[in-house]
Coordinates of C-alpha atoms and ligand atoms in Angstrom, one line a residue:
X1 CA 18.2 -40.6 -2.2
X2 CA 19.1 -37.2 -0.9
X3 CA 18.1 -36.5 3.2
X4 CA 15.3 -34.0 4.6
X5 CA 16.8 -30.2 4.7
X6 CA 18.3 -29.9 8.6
X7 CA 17.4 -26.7 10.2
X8 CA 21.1 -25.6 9.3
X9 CA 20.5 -26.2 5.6
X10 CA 16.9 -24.5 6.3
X11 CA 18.7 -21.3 8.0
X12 CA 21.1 -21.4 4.8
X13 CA 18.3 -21.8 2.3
X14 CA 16.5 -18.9 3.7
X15 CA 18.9 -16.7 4.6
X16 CA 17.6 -14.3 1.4
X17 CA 14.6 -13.4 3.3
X18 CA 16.6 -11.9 6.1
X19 CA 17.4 -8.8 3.6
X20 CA 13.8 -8.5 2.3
X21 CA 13.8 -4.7 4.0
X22 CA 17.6 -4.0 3.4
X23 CA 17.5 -1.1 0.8
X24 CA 19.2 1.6 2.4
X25 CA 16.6 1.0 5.5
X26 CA 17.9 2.7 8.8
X27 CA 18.0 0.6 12.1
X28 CA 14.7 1.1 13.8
X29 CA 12.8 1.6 10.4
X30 CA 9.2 0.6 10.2
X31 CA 8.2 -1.5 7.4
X32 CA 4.8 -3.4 5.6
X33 CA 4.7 -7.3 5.4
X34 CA 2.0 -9.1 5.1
X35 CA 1.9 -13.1 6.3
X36 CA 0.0 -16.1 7.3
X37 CA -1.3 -16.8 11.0
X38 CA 1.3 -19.1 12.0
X39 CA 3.3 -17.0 11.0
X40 CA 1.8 -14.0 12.9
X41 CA 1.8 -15.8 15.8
X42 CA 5.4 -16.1 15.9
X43 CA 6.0 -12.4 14.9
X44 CA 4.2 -11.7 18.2
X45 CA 6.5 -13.9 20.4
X46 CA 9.0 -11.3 19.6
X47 CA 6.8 -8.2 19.7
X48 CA 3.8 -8.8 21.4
X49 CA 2.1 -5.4 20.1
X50 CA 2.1 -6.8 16.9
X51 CA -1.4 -6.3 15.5
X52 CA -2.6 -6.7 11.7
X53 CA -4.2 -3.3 10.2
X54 CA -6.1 -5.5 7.9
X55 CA -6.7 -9.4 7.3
X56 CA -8.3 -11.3 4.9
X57 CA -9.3 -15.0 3.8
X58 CA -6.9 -15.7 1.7
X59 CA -8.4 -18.3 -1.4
X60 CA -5.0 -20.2 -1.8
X61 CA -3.1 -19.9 1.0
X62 CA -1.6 -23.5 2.2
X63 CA -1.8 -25.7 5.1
X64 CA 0.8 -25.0 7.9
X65 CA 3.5 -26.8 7.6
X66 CA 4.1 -29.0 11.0
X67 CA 7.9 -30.4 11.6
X68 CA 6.5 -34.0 11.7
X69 CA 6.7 -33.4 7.9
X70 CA 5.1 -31.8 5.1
X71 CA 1.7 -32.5 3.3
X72 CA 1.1 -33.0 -0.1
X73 CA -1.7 -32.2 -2.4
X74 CA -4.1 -30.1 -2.9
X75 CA -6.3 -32.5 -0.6
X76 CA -4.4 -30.7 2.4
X77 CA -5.2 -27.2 1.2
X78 CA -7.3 -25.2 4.0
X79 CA -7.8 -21.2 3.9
X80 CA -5.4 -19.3 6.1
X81 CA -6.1 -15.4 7.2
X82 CA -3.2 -13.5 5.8
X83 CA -2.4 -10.2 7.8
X84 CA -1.2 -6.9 7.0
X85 CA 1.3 -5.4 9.6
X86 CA 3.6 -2.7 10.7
X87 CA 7.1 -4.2 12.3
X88 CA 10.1 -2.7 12.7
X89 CA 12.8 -3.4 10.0
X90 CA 15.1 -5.1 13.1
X91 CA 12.8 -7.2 13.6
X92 CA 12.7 -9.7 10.4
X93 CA 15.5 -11.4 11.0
X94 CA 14.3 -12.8 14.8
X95 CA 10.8 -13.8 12.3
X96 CA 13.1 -15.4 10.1
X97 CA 14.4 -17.4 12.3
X98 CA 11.4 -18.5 14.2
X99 CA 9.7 -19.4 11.1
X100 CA 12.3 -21.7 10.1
X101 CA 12.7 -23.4 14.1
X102 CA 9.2 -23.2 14.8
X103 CA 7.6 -23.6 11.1
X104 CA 10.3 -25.5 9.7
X105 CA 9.7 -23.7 6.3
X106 CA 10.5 -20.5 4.5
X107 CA 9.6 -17.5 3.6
X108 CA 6.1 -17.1 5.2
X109 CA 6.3 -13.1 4.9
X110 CA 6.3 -10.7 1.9
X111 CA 7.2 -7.0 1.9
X112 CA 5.5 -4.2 1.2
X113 CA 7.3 -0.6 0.0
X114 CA 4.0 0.9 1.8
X115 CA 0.6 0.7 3.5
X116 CA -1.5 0.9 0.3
X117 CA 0.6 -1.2 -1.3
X118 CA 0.2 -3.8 1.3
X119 CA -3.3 -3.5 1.5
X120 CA -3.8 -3.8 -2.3
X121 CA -1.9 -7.1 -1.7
X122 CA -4.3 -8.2 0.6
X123 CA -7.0 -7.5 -1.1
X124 CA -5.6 -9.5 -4.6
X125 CA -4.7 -12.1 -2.1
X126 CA -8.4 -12.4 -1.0
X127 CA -9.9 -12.3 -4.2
X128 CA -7.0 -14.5 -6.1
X129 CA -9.0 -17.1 -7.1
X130 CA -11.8 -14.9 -9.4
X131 CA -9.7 -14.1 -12.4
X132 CA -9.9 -9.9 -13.8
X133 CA -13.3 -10.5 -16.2
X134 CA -11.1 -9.1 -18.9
X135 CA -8.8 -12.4 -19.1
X136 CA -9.2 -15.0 -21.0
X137 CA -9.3 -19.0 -20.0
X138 CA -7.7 -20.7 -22.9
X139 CA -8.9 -23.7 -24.5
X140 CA -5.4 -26.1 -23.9
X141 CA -6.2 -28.2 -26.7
X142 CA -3.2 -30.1 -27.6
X143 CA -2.7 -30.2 -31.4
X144 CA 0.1 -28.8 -32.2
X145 CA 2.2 -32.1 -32.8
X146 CA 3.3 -31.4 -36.6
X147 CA 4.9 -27.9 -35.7
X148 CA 6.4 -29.1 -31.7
X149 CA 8.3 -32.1 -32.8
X150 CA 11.0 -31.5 -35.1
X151 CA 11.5 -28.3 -32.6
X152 CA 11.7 -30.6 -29.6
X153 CA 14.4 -32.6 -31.2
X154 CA 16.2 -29.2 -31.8
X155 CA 16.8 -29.0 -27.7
X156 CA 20.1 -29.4 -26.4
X157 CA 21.6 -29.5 -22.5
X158 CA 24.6 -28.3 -24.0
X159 CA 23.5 -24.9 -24.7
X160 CA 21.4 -24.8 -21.2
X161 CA 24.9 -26.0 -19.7
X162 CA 27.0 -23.2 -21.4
X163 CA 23.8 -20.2 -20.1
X164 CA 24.0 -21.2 -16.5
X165 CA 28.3 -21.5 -16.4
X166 CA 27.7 -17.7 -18.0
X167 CA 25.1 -16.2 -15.5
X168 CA 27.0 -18.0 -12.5
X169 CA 30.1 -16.5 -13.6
X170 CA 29.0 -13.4 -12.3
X171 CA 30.2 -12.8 -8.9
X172 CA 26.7 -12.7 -7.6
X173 CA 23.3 -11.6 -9.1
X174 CA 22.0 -9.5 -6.4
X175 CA 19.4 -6.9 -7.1
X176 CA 21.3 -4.0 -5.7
X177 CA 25.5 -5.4 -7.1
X178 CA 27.1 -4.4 -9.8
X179 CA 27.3 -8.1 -10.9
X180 CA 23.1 -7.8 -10.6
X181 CA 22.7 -5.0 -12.7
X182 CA 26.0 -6.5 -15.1
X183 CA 24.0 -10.1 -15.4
X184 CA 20.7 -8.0 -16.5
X185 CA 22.5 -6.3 -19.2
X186 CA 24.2 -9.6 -20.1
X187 CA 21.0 -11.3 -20.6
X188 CA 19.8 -8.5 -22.4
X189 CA 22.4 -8.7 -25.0
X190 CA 22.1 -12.3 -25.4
X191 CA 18.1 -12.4 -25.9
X192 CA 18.9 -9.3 -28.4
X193 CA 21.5 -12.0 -30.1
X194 CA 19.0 -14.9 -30.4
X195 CA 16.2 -12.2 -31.7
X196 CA 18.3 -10.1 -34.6
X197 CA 16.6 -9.9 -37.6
X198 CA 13.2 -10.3 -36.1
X199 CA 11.0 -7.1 -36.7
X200 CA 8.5 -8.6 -34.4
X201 CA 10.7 -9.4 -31.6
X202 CA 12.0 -6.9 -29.2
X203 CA 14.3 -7.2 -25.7
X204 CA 13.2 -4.8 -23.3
X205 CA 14.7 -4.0 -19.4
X206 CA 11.7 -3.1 -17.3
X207 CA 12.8 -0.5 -14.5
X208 CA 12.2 -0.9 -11.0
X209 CA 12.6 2.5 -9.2
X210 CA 14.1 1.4 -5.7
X211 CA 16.6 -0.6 -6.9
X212 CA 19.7 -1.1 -9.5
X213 CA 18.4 -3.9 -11.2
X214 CA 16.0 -4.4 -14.1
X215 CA 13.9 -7.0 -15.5
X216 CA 14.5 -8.1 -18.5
X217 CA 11.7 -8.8 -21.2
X218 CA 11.4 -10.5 -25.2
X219 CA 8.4 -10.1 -26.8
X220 CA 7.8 -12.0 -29.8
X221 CA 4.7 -10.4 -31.2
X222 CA 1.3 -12.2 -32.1
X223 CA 0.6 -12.4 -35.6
X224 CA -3.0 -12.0 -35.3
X225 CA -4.2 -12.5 -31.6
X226 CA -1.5 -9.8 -30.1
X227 CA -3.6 -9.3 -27.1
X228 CA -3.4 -12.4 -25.4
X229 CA -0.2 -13.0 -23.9
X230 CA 1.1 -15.9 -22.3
X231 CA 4.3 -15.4 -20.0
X232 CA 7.5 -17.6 -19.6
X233 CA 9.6 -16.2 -16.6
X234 CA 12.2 -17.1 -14.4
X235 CA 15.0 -15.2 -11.8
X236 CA 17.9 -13.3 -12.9
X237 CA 19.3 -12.8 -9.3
X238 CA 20.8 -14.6 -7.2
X239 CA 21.7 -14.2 -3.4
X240 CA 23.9 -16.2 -0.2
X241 CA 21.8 -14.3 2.0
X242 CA 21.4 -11.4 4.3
X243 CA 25.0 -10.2 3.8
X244 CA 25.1 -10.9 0.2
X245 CA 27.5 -7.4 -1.2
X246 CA 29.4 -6.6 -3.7
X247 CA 32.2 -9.4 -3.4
X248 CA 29.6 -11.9 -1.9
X249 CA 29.7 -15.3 -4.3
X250 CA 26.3 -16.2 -5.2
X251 CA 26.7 -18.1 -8.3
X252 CA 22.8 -19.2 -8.3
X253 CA 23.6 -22.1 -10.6
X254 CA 20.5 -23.7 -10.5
X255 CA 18.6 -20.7 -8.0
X256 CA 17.7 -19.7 -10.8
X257 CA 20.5 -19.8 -13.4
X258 CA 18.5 -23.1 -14.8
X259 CA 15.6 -21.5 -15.1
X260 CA 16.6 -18.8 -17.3
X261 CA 19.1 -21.0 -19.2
X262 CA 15.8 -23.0 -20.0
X263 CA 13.7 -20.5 -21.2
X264 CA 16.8 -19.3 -23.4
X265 CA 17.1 -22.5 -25.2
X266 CA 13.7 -22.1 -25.8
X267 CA 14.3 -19.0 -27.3
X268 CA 16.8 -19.9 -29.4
X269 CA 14.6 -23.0 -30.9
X270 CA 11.7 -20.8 -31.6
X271 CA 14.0 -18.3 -33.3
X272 CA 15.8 -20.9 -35.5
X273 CA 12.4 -22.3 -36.3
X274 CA 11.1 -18.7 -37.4
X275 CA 8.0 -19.6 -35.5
X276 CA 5.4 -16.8 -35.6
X277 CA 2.8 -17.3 -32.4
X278 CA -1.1 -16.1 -32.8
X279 CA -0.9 -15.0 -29.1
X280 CA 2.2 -13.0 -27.7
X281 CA 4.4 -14.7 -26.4
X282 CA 6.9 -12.7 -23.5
X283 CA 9.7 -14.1 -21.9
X284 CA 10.9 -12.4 -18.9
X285 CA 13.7 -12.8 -16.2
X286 CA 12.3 -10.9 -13.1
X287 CA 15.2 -8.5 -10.6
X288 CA 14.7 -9.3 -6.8
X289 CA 13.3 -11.8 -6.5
X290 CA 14.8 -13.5 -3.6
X291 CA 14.0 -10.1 -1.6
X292 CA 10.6 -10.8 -1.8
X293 CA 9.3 -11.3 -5.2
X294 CA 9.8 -7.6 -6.0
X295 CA 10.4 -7.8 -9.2
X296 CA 7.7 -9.7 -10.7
X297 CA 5.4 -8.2 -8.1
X298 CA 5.8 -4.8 -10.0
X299 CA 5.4 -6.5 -13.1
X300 CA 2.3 -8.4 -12.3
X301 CA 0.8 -5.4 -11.0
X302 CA 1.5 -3.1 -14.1
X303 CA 0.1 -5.3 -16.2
X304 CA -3.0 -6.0 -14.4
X305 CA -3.1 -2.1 -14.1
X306 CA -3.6 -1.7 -17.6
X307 CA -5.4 -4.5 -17.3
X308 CA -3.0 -6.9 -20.6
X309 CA -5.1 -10.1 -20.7
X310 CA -2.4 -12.6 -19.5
X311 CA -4.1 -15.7 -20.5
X312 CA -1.3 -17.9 -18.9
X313 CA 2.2 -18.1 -16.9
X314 CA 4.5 -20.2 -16.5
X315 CA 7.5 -20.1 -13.8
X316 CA 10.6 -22.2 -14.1
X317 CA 12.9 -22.0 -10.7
X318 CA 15.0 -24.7 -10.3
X319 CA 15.1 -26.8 -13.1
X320 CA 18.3 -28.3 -12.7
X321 CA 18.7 -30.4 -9.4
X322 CA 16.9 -34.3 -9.6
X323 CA 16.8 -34.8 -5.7
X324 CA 13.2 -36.6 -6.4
X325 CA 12.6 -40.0 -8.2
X326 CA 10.0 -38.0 -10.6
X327 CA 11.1 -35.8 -13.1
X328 CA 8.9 -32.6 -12.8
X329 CA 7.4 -31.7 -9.7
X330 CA 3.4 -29.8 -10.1
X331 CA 3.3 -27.1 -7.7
X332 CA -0.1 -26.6 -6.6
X333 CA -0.1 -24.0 -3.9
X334 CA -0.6 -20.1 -5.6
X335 CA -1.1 -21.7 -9.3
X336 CA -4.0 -22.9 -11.1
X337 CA -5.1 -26.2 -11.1
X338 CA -6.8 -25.8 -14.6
X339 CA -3.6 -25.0 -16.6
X340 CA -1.8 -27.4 -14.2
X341 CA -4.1 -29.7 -15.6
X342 CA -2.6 -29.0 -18.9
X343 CA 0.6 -28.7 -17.9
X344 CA 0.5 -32.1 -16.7
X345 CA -1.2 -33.3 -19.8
X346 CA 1.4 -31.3 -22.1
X347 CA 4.1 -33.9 -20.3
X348 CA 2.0 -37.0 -21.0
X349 CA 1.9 -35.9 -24.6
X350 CA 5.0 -34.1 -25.8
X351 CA 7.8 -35.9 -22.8
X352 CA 5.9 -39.2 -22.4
X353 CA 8.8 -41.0 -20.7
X354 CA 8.8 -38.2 -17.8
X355 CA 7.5 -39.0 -14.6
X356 CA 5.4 -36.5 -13.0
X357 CA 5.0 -35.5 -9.0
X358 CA 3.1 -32.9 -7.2
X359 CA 4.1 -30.9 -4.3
X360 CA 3.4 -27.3 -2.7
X361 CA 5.8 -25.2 -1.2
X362 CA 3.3 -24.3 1.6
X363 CA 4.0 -20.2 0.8
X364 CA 4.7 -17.9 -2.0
X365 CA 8.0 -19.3 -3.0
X366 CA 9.1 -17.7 -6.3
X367 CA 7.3 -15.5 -8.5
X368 CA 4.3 -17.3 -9.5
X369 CA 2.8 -16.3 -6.6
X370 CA 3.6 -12.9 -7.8
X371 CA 1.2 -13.1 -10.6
X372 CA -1.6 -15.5 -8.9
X373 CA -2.0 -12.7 -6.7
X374 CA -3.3 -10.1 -9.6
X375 CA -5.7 -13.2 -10.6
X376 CA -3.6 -14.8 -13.4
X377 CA -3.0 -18.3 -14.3
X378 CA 0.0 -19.1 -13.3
X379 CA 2.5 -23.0 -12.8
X380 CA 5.0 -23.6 -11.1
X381 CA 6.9 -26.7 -12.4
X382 CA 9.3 -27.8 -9.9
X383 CA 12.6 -29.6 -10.3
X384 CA 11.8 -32.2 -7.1
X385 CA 10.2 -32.2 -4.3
X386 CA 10.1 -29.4 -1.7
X387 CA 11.6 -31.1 0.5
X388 CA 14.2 -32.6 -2.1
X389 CA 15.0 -29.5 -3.6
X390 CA 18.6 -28.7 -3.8
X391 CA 20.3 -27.9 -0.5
X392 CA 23.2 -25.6 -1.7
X393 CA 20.8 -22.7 -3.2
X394 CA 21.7 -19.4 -1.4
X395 CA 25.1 -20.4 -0.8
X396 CA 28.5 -20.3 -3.0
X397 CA 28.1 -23.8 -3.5
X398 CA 25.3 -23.3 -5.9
X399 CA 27.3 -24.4 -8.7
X400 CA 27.0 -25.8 -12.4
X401 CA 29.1 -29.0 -10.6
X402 CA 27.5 -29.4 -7.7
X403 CA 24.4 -30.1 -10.0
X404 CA 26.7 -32.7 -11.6
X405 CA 28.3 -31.1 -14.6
X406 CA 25.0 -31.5 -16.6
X407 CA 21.6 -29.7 -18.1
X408 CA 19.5 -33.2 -18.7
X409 CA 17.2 -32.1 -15.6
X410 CA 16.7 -28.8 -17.3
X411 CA 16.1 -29.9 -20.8
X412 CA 13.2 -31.3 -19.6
X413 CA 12.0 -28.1 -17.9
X414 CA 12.7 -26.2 -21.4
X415 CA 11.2 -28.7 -23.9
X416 CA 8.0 -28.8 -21.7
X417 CA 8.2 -24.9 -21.9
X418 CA 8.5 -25.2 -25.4
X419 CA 5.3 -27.2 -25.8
X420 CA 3.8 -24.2 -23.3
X421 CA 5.0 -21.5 -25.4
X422 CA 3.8 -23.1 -29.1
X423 CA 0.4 -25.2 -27.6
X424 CA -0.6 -22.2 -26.3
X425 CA 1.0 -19.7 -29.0
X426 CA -0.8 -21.2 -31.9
X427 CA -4.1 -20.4 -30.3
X428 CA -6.2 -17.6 -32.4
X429 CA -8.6 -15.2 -30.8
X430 CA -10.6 -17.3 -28.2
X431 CA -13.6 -15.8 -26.4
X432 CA -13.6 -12.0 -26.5
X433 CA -12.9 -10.9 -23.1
X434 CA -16.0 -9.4 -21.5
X435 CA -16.6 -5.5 -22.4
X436 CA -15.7 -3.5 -19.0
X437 CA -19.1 -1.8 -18.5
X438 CA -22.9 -1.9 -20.5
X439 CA -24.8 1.2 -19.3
X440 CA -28.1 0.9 -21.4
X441 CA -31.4 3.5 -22.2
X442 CA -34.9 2.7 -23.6
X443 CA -36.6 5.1 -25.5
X444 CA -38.5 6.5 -28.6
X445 CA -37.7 8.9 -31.6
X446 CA -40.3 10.7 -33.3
X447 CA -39.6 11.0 -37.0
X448 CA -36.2 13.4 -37.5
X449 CA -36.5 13.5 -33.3
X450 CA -32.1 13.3 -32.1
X451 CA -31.4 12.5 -28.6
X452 CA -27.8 12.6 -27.3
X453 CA -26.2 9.8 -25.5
X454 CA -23.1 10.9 -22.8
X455 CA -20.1 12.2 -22.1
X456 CA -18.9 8.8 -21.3
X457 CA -15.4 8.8 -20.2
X458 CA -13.2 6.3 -21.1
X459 CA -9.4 5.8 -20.6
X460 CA -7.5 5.4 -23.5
X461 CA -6.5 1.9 -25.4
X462 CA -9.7 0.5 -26.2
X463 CA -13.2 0.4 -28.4
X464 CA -16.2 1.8 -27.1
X465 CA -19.3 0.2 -28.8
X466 CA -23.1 1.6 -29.1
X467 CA -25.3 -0.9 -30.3
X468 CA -29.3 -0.7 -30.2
X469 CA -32.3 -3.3 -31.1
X470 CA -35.5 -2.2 -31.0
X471 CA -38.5 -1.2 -33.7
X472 CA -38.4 1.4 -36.9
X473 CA -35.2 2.7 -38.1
X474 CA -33.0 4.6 -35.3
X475 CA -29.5 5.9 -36.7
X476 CA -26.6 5.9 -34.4
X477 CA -23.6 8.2 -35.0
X478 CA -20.6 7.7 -32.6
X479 CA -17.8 10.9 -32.4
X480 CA -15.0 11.1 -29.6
X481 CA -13.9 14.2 -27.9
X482 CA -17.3 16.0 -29.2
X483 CA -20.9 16.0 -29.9
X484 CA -22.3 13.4 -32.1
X485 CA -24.4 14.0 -35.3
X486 CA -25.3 13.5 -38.7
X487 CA -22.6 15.7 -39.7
X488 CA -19.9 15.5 -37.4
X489 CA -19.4 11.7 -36.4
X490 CA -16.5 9.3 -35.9
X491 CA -18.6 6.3 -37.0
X492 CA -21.8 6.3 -38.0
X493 CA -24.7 3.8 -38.6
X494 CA -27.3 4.5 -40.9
X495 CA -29.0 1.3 -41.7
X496 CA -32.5 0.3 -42.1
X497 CA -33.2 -0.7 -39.2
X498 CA -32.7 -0.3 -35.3
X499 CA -30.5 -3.2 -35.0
X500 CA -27.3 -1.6 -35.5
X501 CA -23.8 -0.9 -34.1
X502 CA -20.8 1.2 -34.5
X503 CA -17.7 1.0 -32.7
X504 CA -14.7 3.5 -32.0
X505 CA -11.1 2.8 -31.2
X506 CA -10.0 5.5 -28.1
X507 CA -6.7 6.3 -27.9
X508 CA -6.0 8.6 -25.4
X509 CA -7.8 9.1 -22.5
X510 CA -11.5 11.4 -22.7
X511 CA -14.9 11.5 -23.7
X512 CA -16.9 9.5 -25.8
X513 CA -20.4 10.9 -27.5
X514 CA -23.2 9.2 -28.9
X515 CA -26.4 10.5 -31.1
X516 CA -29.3 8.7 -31.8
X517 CA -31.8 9.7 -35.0
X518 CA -35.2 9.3 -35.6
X519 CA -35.0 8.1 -40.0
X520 CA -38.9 6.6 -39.0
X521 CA -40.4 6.6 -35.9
X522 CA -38.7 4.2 -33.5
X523 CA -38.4 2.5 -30.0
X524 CA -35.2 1.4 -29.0
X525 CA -32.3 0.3 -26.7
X526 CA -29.0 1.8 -26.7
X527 CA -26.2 0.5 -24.9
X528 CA -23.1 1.1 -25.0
X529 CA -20.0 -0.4 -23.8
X530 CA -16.1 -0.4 -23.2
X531 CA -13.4 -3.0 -24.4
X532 CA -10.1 -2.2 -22.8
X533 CA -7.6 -4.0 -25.3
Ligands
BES1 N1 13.9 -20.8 -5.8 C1 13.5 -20.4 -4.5 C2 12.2 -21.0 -4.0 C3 12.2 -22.5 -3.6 C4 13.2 -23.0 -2.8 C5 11.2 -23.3 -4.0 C6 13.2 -24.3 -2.5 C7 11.2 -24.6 -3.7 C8 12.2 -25.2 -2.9 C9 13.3 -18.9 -4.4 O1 14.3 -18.2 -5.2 C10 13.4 -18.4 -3.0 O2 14.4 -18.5 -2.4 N2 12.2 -17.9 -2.4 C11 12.2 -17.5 -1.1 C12 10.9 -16.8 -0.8 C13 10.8 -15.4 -1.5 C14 9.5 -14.8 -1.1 C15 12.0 -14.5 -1.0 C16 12.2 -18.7 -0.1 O3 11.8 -19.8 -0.5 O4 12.7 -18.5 1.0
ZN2 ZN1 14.7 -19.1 -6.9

């Protein structure tokens, strides 16, 4: 039975936060963070001129977490206001601290590199519960028994074991150390291994401007539903807090060296198996994160830019530490209770022995939240209770033996992620996202009568469709770049009818034209629409 975190184990655990601002900030520096009203409040006990420029309701935000103890479930959950202010760099390490005396939890705060930034937070944070209309909600049947099982078996703690003694040989994994930017390129090398000889796997770094260290990201390619992609990430840095420099130790056994190591071994199973998912699958290990989710935060928001429908996401931080009786912990603060659902119901099926908890860290704790807050599904299974979590993370005691020499805790994490990756990999092409925009026109054609449709400006990377019902026999004809006609078309529809509809893949960014033709006289409705893909 392991005790409640003191407030020195608390200061310890959170000491990353204190360098959320650090890169190459002056003293005196003013930066963007946005945060919760408690936490607000206690900002303005050290600068009472504190004041939000913007607020919002936030959809997920959790209860505040009182000292008498912490509150389970999603029963507790109540709206908070989050704010968006301007502080002065010096000051986040006096809010630190308060938040952990006074809140007796972490984090609280996230950074922002600007206003607009901030505010575009805000504004996902608001409106995190209604998903981008171009996502779409899987089905999570279970069914995939006959190919999951003998791959299952295939999972060994050895290999987790032998991943996390790698990445926590590193001196540290900081975002802005050599040993952060070495453990990036290590990883990259060994996803590159596990993938050789796959044409439709490739291991990608993903480049964050401000800093040295770069996600890293396998794709293993859908065979035949590409589009939808489900994400398995975890943490490649690591941190001992604010001071954390070149020769800081850091080892980040299981923050988040378990993690990782897990979604590795799944890796390597779904190579040996030669599996080929439907859906893409992407595996990514996110830079900075213990600086304030920075690196999945630019990923998240890239990919809701160009607007990838991320059908599902699953975070594994911590997977290696049993401080609970339960076995996986449901995290149901900034996640979403429908694919926790399955989540939940994967375990019953695939790990039936497993005993399963709930909790909520009460914040944006890892880089879920990062992805919740662009309107994806995200999970966070957890390796105990937050309060039970392991009490050396942050510090050089973060080690492969102080989690006992062992990976069992973390096979679990990986084999459920392996039921994750293949449940929801197998899937084909589910319900077709909704088209971005319809505009629609009513009208008649007099025999040989033409009437032109557009511009309409699309960006590139998708299908624009012009379909019409009506009476008689109008003929569409569809060209990009140029006026439409009967002779100069990209698709055409010449059918005897008006019920008819011809579609055009856009590649690069422009205009779109559409002609209509009177073959009898007619009365129709055009309308034409925009699929991003
Ligand atoms: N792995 C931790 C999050 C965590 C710790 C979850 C303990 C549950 C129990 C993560 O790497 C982390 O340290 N997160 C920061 C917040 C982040 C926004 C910098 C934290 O919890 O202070
Ligand atoms: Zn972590």
């Amino acid at each position: 039975m392991r005790r409640h975190p003191t407030l020195s184990t608390l200061a310890a655990v959170c000491a990353g936060l204190l360098l959320i601002a650090s890169p190459a900030a002056q003293a005196g520096e003013k930066i963007w963070i946005s945060l919760g009203d408690a936490a607000l409040a206690q900002l303005q006990k050290h600068a009472p001129a504190s004041s939000a420029v913007a607020s919002v309701a936030s959809a997920q935000s959790g209860p505040l977490v009182a000292k008498s103890g912490r509150v389970a479930g999603a029963a507790a959950a109540k709206a908070e206001t989050i704010h968006l202010v301007e502080i002065d760099e010096d000051l986040l390490g006096d809010l630190s601290s308060s938040i952990h005396e006074e809140l007796n939890r972490c984090g609280g705060f996230m950074y922002h590199p600007s206003k607009q930034a901030g505010l575009a937070n805000l504004q996902a944070h608001g409106i995190s519960a209604v998903r981008p209309s171009k996502v779409t909600r899987p089905s999570y049947v279970i069914d995939e028994q006959a190919t999951l099982t003998p791959m299952l078996a295939q999972m060994q703690a050895s290999n987790i074991g032998q991943t996390i003694l790698d990445l926590s040989a590193f001196t540290n994994r900081f975002y802005k150390t050599t040993g952060g930017v070495n453990a990036s390129n290590w990883l990259k090398q060994r996803w590159s291994n596990l993938a050789a000889g796959r044409s439709d796997v490739t291991v990608e770094q993903f480049n964050h401007p401000t800093w040295a260290q770069k996600s890293v990201i396998l794709t293993i390619r859908g065979s035949d539903n590409a589009r939808e992609v489900v994400v398995l990430g975890g943490h490649l840095d690591s941190t001992a807090g604010s001071g954390t420099g070149e020769t800081t130790i850091a080892p980040g056994a299981d923050d988040d060296a378990s993690g990782i190591a897990s979604l590795t071994e799944i890796v390597r199973v779904l190579m040996e198996a030669n599996y080929k998912p439907r859906r893409t699958l992407k595996f990514m290990a996110y830079a900075a994160e213990e600086v304030g989710l920075r690196g999945s935060q630019e990923i998240a928001k890239s990919y809701a830019n160009f607007g990838v429908n991320v059908v599902g996401v699953m975070q594994l931080d911590m997977t290696n530490y049993m401080g609970s009786p339960k076995d996986i912990y449901i995290y149901t603060d900034y996640t979403d209770a429908g694919q926790n659902d399955f989540v939940t119901r994967l375990i019953q099926t695939y790990l039936p022995t497993l005993q399963i908890g709930s909790d909520r860290c009460g914040y944006g704790c890892s880089d879920h939240a990062s992805w919740n807050a662009q309107g994806f599904a995200a999970s966070m299974p957890f390796e105990a209770a937050f309060n039970q979590s392991n009490p050396r993370i942050h510090t050089a005691n973060d080690t492969y033996a102080t989690s006992g020499n062992q990976a069992d805790h973390a096979l679990k994490f990986a084999r459920m992620g392996l039921a994750y990756a293949v449940e929801l990999g197998t899937d084909g092409p589910g319900t077709a996202p909704p088209a971005d925009k319809v505009e629609s026109f009513k009208g008649s054609l007099a025999l040989g009568e033409k009437k032109s449709f557009g511009p309409f400006m699309v960006k590139g990377g998708g299908a624009l469709k012009a379909s019409t019902v009506g009476n008689g026999d109008a003929d569409l004809y569809v060209k990009i770049g140029a006026p439409a006609s009967s002779a100069s078309y990209d698709c055409k529809s010449d059918g005897g009818s008006s019920t008819e509809s011809c579609s055009v893949t856009v590649t690069a960014d422009g205009s779109v034209y559409v002609q209509l033709v009177g073959y009898k006289a007619s009365t129709y409705r055009l309308d034409v629409s925009y699929r991003p893909q």
